[in-house]
Coordinates of C-alpha atoms in Angstrom, one line a residue:
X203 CA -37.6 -2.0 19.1
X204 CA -37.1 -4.7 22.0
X205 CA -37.2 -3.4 25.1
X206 CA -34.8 -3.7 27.8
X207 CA -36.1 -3.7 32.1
X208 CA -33.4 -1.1 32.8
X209 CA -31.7 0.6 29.5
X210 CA -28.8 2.5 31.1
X211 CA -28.8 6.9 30.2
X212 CA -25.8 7.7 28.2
X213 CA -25.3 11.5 27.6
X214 CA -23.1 12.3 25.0
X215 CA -21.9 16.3 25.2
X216 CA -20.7 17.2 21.5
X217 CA -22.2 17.1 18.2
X218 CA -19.2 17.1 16.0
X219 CA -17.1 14.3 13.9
X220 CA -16.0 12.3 16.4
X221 CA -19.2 12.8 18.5
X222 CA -21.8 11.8 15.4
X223 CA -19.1 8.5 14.5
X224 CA -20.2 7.7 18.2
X225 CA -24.0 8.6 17.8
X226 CA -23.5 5.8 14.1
X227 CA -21.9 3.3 16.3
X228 CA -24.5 3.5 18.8
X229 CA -27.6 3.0 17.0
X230 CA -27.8 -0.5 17.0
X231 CA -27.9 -0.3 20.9
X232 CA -30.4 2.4 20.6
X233 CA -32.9 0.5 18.8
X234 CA -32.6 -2.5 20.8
X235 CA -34.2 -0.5 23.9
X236 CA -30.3 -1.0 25.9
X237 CA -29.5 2.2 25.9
X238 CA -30.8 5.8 25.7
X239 CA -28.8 7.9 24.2
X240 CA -29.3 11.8 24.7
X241 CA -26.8 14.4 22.5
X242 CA -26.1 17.7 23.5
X243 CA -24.4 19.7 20.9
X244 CA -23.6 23.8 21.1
X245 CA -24.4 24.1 17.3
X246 CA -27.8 24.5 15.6
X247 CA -26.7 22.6 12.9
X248 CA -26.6 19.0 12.3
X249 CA -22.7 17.4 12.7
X250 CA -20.1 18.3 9.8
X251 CA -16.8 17.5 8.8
X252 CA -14.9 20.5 10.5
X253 CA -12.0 19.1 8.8
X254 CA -12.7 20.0 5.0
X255 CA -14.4 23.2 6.6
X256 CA -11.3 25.1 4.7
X257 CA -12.7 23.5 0.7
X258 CA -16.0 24.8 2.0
X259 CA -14.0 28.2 3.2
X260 CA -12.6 28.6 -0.5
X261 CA -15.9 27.6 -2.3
X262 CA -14.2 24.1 -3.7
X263 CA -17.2 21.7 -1.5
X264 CA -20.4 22.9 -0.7
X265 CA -22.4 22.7 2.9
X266 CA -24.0 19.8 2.1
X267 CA -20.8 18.0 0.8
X268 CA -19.6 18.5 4.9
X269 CA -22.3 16.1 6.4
X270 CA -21.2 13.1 7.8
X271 CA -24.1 11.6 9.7
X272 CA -27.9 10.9 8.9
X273 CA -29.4 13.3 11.5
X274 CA -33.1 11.8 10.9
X275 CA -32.0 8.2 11.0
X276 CA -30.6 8.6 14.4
X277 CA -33.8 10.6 15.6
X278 CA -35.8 7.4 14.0
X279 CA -33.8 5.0 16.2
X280 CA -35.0 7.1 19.6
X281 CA -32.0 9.3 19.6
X282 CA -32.9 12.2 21.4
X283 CA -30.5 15.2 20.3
X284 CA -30.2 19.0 22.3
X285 CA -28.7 21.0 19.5
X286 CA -28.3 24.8 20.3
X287 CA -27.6 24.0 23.7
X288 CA -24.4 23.8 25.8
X289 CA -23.6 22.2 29.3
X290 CA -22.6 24.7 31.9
X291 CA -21.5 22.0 34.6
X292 CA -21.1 18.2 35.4
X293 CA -23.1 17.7 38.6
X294 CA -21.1 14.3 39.5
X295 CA -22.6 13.4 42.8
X296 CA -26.0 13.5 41.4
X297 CA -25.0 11.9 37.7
X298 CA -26.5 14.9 36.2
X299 CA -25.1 18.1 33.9
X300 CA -27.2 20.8 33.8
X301 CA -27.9 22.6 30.6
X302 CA -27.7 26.2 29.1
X303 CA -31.7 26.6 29.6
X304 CA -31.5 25.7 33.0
X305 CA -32.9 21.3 32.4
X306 CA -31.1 18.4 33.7
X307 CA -29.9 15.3 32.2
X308 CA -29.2 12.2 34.3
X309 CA -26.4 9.9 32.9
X310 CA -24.9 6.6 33.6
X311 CA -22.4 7.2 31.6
X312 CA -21.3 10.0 30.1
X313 CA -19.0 10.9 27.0
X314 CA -17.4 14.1 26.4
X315 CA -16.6 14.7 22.6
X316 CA -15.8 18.4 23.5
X317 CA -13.1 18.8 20.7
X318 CA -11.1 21.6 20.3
X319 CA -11.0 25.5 19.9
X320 CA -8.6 27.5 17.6
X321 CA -6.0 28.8 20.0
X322 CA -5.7 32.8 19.9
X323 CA -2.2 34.4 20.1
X324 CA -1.4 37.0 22.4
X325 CA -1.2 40.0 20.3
X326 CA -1.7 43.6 21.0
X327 CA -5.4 44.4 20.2
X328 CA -7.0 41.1 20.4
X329 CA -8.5 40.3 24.0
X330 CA -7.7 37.1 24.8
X331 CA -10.5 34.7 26.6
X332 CA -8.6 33.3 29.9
X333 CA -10.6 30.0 30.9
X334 CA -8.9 28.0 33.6
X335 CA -11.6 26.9 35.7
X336 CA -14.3 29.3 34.3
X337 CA -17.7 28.5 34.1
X338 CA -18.8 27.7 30.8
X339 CA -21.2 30.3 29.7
X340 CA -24.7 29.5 29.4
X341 CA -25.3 31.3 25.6
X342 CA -23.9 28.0 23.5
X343 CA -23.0 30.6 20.7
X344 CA -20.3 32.5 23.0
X345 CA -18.8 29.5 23.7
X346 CA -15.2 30.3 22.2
X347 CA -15.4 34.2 23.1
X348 CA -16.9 34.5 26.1
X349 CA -17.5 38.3 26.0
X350 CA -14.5 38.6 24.5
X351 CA -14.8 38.7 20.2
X352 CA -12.3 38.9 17.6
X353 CA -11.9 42.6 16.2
X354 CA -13.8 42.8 12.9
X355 CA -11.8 41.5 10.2
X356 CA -10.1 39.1 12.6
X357 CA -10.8 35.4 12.3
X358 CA -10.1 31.9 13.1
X359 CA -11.5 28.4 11.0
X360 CA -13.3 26.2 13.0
X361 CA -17.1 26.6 12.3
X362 CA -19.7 27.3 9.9
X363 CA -20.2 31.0 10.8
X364 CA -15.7 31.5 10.6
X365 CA -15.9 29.7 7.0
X366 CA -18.4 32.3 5.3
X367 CA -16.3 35.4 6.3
X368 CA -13.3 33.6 4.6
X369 CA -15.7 32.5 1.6
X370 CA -16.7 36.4 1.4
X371 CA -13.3 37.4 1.4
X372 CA -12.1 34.7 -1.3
X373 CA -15.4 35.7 -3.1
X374 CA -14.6 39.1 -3.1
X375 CA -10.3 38.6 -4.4
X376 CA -9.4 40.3 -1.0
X377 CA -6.0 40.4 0.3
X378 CA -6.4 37.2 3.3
X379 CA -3.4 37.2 6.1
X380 CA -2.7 33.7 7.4
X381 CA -0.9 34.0 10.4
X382 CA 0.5 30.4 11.5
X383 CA 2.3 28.2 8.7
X384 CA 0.7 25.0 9.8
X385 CA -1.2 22.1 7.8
X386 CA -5.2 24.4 7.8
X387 CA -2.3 27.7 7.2
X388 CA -0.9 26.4 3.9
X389 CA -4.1 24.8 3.0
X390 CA -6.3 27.5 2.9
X391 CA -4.1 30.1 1.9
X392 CA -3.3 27.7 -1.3
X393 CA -6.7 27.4 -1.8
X394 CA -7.6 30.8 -1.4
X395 CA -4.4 31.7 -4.0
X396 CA -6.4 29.4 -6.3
X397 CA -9.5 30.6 -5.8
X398 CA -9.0 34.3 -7.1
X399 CA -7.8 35.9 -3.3
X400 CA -4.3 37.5 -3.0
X401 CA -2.6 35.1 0.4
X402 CA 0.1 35.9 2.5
X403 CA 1.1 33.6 5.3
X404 CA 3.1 35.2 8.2
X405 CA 5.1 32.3 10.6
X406 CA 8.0 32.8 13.3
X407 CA 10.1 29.9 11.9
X408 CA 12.7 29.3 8.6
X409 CA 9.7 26.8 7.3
X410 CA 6.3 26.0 6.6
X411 CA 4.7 23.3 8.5
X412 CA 7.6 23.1 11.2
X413 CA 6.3 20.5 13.4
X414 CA 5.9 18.3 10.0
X415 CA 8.8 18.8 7.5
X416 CA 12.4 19.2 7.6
X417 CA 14.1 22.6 6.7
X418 CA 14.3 20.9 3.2
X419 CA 10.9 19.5 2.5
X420 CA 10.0 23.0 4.3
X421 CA 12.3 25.4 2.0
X422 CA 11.1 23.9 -1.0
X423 CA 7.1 23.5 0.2
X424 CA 7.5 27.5 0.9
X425 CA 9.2 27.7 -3.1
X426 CA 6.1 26.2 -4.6
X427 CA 3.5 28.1 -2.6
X428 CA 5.2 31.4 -3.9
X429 CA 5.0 29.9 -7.2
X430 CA 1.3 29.3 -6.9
X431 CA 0.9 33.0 -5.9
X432 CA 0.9 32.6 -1.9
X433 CA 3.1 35.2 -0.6
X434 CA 5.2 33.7 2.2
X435 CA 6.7 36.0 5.2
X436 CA 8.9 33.9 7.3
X437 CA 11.2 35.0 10.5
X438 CA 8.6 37.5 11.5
X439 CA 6.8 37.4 15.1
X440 CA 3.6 38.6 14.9
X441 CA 2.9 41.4 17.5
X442 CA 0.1 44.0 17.4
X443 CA -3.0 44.5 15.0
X444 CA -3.5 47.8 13.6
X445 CA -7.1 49.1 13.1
X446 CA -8.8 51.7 10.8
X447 CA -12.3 52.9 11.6
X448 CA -14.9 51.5 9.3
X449 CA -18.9 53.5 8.4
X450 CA -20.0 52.8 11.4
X451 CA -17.7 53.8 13.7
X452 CA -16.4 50.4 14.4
X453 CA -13.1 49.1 14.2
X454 CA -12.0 46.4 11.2
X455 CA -8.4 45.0 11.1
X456 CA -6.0 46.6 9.0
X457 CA -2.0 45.5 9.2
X458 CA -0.4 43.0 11.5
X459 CA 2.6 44.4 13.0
X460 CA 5.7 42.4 13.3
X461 CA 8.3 42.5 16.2
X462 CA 10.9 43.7 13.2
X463 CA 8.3 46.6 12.3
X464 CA 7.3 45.7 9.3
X465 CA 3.2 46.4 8.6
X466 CA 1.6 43.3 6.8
X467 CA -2.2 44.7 5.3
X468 CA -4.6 43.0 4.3
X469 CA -8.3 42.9 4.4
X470 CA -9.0 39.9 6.6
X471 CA -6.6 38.5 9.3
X472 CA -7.1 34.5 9.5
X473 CA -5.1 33.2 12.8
X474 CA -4.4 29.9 12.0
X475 CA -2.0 28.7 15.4
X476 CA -2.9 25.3 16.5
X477 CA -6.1 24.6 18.6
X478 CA -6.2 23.6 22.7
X479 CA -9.0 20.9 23.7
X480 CA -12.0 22.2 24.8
X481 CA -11.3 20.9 29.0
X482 CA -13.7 23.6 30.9
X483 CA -16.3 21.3 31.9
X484 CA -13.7 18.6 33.6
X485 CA -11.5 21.4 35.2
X486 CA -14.8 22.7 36.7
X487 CA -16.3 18.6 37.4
X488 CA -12.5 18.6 39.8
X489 CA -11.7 16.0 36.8
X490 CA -7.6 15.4 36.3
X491 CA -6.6 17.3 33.0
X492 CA -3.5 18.2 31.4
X493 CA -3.7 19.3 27.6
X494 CA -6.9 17.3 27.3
X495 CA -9.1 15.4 29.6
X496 CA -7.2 12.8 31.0
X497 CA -8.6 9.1 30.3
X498 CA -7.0 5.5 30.7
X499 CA -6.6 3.0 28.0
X500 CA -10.4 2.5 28.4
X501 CA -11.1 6.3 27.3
X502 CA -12.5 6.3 31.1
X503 CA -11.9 9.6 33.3
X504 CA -8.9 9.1 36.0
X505 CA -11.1 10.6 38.7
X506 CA -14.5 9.2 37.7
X507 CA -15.1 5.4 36.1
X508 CA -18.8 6.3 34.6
X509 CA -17.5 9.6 32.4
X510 CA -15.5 9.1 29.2
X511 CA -14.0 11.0 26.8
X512 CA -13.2 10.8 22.7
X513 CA -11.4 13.0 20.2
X514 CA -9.9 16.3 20.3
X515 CA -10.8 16.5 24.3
X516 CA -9.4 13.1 25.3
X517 CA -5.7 12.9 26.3
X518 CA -5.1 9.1 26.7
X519 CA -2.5 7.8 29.4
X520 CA -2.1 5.2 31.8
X521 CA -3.8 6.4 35.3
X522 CA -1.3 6.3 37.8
X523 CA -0.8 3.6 40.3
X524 CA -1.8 4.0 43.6
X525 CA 1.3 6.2 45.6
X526 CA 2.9 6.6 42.3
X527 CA 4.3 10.0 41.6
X528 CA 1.6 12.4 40.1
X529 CA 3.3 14.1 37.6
X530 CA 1.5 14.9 34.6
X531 CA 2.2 12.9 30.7
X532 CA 3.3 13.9 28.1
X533 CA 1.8 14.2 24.8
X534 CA -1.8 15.6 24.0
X535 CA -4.3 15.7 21.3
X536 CA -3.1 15.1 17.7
X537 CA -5.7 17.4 16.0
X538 CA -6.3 14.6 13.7
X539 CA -9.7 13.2 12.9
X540 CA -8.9 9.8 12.8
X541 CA -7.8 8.6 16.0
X542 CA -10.8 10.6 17.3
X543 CA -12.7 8.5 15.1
X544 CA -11.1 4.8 16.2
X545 CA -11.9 5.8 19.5
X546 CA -15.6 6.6 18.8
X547 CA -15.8 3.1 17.0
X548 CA -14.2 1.0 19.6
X549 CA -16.1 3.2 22.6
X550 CA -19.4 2.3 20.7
X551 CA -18.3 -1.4 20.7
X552 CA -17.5 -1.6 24.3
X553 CA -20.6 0.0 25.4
X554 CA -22.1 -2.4 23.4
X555 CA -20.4 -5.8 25.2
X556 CA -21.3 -4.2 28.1
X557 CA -24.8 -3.5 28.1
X558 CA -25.8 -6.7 26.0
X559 CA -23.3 -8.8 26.7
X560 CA -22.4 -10.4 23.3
X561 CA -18.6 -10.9 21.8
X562 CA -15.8 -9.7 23.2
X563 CA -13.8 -5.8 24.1
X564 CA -10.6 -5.8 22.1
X565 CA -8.2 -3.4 23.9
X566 CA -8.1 0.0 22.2
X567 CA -5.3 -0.2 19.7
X568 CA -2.3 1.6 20.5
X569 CA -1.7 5.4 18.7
X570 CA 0.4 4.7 15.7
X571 CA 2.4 8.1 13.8
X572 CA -0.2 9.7 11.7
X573 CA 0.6 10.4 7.8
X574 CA 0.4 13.8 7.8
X575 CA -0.7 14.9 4.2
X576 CA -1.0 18.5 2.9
X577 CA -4.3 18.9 0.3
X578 CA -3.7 21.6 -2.3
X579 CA -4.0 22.0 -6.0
X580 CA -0.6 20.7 -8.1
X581 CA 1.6 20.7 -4.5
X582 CA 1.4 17.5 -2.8
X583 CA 3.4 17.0 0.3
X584 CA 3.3 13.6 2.6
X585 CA 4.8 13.5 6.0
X586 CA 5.1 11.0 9.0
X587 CA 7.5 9.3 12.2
X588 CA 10.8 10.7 12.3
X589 CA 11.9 13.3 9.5
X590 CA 14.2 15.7 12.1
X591 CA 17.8 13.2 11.6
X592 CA 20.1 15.4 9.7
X593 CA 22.5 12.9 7.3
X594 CA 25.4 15.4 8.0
X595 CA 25.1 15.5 11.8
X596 CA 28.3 13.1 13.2
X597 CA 27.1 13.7 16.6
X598 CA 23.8 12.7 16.5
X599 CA 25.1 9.6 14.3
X600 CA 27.7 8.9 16.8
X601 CA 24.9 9.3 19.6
X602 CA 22.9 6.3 18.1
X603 CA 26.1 4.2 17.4
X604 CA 27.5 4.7 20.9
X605 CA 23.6 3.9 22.3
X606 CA 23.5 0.6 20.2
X607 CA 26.9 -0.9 21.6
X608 CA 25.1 -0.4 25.2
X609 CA 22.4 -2.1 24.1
X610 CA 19.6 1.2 23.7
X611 CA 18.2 1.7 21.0
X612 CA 19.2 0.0 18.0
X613 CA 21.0 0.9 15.0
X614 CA 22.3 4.4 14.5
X615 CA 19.6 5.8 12.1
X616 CA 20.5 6.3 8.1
X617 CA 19.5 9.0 5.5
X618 CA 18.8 9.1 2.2
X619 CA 17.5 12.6 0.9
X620 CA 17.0 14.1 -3.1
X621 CA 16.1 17.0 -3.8
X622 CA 15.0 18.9 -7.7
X623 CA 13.8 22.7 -6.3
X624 CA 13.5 23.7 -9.7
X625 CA 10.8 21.5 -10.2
X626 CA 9.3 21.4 -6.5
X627 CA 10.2 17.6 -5.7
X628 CA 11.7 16.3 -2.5
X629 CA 12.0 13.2 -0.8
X630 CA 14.0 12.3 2.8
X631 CA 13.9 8.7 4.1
X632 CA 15.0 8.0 7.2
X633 CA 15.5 4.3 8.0
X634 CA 17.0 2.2 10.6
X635 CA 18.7 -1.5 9.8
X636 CA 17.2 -0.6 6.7
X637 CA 13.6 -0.5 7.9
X638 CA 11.7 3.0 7.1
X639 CA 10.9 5.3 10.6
X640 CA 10.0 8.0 8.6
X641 CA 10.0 10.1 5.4
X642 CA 9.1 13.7 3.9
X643 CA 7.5 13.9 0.2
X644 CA 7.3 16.9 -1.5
X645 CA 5.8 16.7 -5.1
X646 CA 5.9 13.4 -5.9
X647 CA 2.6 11.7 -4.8
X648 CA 3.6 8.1 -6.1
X649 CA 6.6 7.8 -4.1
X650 CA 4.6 9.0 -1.0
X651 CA 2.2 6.0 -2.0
X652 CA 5.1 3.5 -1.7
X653 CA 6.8 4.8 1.2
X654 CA 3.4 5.2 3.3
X655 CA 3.0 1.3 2.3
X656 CA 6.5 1.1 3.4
X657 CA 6.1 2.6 6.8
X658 CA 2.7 1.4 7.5
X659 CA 4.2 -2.7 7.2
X660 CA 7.8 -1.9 8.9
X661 CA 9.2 -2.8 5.9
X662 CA 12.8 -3.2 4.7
X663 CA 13.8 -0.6 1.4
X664 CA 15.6 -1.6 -1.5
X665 CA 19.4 -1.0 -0.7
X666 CA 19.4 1.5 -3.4
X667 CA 17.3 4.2 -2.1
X668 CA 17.2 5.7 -5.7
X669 CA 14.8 3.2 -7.0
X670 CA 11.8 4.3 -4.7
X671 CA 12.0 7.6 -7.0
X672 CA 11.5 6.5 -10.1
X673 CA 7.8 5.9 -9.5
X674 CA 7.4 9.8 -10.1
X675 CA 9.3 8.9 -13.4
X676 CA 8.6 9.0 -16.8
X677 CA 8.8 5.4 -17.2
X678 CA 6.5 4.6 -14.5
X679 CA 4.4 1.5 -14.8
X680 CA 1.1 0.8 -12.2
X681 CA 2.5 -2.9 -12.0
X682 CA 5.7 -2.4 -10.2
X683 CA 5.0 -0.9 -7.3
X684 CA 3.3 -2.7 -3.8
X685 CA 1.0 0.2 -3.4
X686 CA -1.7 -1.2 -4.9
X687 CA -1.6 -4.5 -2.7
X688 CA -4.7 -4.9 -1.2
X689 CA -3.6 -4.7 2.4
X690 CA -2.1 -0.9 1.3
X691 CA -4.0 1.2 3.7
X692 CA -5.4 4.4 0.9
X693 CA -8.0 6.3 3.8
X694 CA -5.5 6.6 7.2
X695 CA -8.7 8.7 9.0
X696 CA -11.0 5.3 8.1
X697 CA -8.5 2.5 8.2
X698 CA -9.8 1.9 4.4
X699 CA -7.5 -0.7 1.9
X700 CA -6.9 -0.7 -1.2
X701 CA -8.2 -4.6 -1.2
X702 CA -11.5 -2.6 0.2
X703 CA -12.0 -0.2 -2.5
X704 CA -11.2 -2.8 -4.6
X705 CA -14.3 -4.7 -3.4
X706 CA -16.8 -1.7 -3.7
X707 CA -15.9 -0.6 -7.4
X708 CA -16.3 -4.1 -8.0
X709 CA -19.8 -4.0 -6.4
X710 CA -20.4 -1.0 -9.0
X711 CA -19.4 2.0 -6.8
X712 CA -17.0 3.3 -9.1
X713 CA -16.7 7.1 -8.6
X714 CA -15.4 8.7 -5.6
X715 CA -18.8 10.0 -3.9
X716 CA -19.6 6.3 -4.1
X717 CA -16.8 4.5 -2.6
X718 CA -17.2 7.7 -0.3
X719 CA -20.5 6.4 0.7
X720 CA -19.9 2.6 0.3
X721 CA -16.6 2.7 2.7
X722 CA -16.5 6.1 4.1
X723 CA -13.1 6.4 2.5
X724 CA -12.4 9.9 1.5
X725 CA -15.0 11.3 4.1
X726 CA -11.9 12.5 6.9
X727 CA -9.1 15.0 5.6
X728 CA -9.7 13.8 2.1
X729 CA -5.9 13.8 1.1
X730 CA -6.9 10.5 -0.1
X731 CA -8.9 11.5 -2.5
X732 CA -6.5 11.1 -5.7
X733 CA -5.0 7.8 -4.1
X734 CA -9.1 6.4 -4.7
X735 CA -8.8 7.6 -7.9
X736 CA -5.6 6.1 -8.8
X737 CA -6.5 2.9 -7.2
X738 CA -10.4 3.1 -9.3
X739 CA -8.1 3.6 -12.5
X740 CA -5.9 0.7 -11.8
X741 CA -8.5 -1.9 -10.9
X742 CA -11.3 -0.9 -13.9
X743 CA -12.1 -3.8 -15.7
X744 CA -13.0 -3.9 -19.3
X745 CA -16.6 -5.5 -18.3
X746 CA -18.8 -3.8 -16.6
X747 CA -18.8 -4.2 -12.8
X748 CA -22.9 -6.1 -11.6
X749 CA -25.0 -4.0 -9.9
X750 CA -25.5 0.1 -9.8
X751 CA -22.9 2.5 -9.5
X752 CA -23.1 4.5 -6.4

């Protein structure tokens, strides 16, 4: 390792995806002697995909299947990681933040990858943790309940310790109460459906997966999740837990009350309602915040240049002008692990420029619409941009007509929807000048292939919408759609192609662990997982590819 006169202290506070994709860009750095890197992460256990925690919840992926990082390689390089420990405060003036057992860490620069925490509802029996400006406790393992604990039998899924109460529930064919009809809601009650467990999920709306679907990808989503043994309780607000006493005198969760009256029982209670970033630490550093920790289009802090924050935590806007009005922006964290990713890479590579002075910083690409993809066994369901345009509303049609003779915003929008309930299938497109903004796919997984291509190039559809459908058909032939060009993006978390994939089963990596490895395709959400497949399938050569596979 060369060694650099003055290597500059970067402290990076969170051990989880986005924060070990940081730790992986970093290395290089690292081992040059440019920078030293110190990690602070509130779990014992090395980083894992938090995303698939819900296959691991279900028994479908084991622990080690989760890891996403080489722990011992970035040790080797002169990483020095603080795992078990949490940061109670951000001492700015001195460039220090003081730890859990009472040490301090002096930074340059430091990165929050905080993340995010399973939001609890506000229901009768469940005391909620209220953390606006509270100090962070100094125990890292009562980070998200701060004296306060979920009843027994309660639980969110966002950790290791959530995931094996689920996994003993599934294990044991209990009855499991989803409350929350989200993307992790269906999953894991499909999964645990599959698995041997009796599901129910219990949601305020008409639909599943509101904030994602249309009432008629929605309507027939919820038909197929009955049909795979997942009872679904819609129109019902969730009020009060009741409780009977268990053994030993302490209470366990029994029915969750609705505001209608009816009792929903079960034998574990999974709150699955969206999660809030993790902001304590900037709130109590005086740092701006909103719904995550406010940074510019350089991931810096609008109230201090040498702090930085990526993923879950980081909510990315413009910092406002000097005597411009301070009003908060909109938007927030996606939940997503892929943007949180991007940001880690191009972070990494700044830092990088910076400290060694070779290449070029790229500007941090814009946020594009994530592909929203649903991962469950036989239902497969693809969503992204615009799906809320109705093809009967006048008015809003009219609204977009009267906006484009002023000059606004273009052409009024188009539909095209088809619909087979009876068979779980559903597609909407919604386009404009004939250019896709946004679609909803229900059970047909090659149409969703072509119309994510579609979307992802701005491209213009066939005038006859019909066409797109028939590669769910009978007659379907690998040759005739463009989702196998090799510029068709297959991983959206790791900005993998299908040209890429292409490249690596060539290379000999032809099973999915192996491109896995090879690309890191697969290793995000991994709703790609049967696209690699598909594409493996398509490009398998009668010769054997040169070298080793995997």
């Amino acid at each position: 390792m060369s060694e650099h006169r003055n290597p500059e202290h970067i402290v990076l506070v969170g051990y989880g995806p986005v924060g070990a994709r940081f730790v992986d860009e970093l290395l290089p750095l690292v081992r040059q002697g440019a920078a030293i890197l110190t990690v602070v992460g509130a779990e014992s256990a090395d980083a894992y995909n938090r995303v698939l925690i819900a296959e691991y919840a279900v028994g479908n992926a084991d622990r080690e299947s989760l890891d996403i990082t080489d722990t011992l390689a970035a040790r080797e390089a002169g990483v020095h990681l603080r795992l078990g420990l949490s940061v109670t405060a951000i001492l700015r003036s001195r460039r220090a933040v003081s730890l859990s057992d009472d040490t301090l860490l002096r930074y340059d620069r430091l990165v929050l990858a905080t993340g995010a925490r399973a939001n609890v509802p506000t229901l009768d029996g469940v005391t909620r943790v209220h953390r606006d400006r509270q100090a962070p406790p100094a125990d890292a393992a009562t980070l998200d309940t701060s004296g306060a604990p979920l009843p027994r039998g309660v639980t969110v899924l966002r950790d290791l310790d959530d995931a094996q109460r689920v996994l003993a529930a599934v294990t044991a064919g209990a009855r499991i109460v989803v409350l929350g009809a989200g993307v992790l809601g269906m999953e894991i009650a499909l999964a645990a459906a599959t698995a041997g467990a009796q599901a129910c999920v219990v949601y305020h709306g008409e639909i599943p997966m509101a904030r994602n679907l249309d009432r008629g990808g929605g309507s027939v989503l919820a038909q197929s999740a009955r049909r795979a043994g997942v009872t679904m309780v819609n129109h019902s607000r969730a009020e009060s837990l009741l409780f009977h006493e268990d053994d030993d005198g302490v209470d366990r969760f029994d029915a969750l009350i609705c505001a209608d009256g009816k009792q929903i029982h079960g034998d574990l209670l999974l709150l699955s309602c969206g999660v809030g970033a993790r902001i304590e630490l900037a709130q109590l550093a005086a740092l701006p915040v909103s719904t995550g920790i406010l940074v510019d289009e350089n991931l810096q802090s609008w109230g201090d240049p040498r702090i930085y924050a990526i993923g879950d935590c980081a909510h990315v806007a413009p910092a406002p002008r000097a005597g411009a009005s301070t009003a908060l922006p909109s938007g927030g964290l996606s939940g997503l692990i892929g943007p949180g990713w991007r940001q880690a890479d191009w972070l990494a590579a700044r830092f990088t420029v910076e400290m060694v002075g070779r290449g070029a910083a790229l500007p941090l690409a814009a946020s594009v619409s994530a592909v929203v993809m649903l991962k469950a066994e036989g239902i497969d369901v693809v969503s992204v941009g615009n799906t809320g345009a109705d093809p009967w509303d006048r008015a809003a049609d009219n609204a977009s007509i009267d906006a484009h003779a002023a000059g606004c915003s273009g052409a009024p929008l188009s539909v095209s929807q088809w619909a087979d309930p009876e068979h779980g299938r559903y597609v909407k497109m919604v386009t404009r000048d004939g250019i896709l903004e946004g679609f909803v796919c229900v059970g047909m997984p090659r149409t969703a292939a072509e119309l994510t291509l579609l979307f992802e190039r701005g491209s213009e559809l066939p005038a006859d919408r019909s066409v797109l459908l028939r590669y769910d058909g009978p007659d379907y032939e690998s040759s005739a759609g463009s989702a196998f060009d090799p510029g068709a993006t297959v991983c959206w978390c790791n900005g993998v192609t299908v040209g890429a994939i292409a490249d690596s089963a060539a290379a000999g990596n032809t099973s999915v662990a192996c491109i896995s490895s090879a690309t890191r395709a697969g290793t995000g959400c991994g709703g790609c997982k049967m696209r690699i497949i598909d594409v493996l399938e398509r490009f398998a050569t009668s010769e054997p590819a040169a070298g080793t596979a995997g």
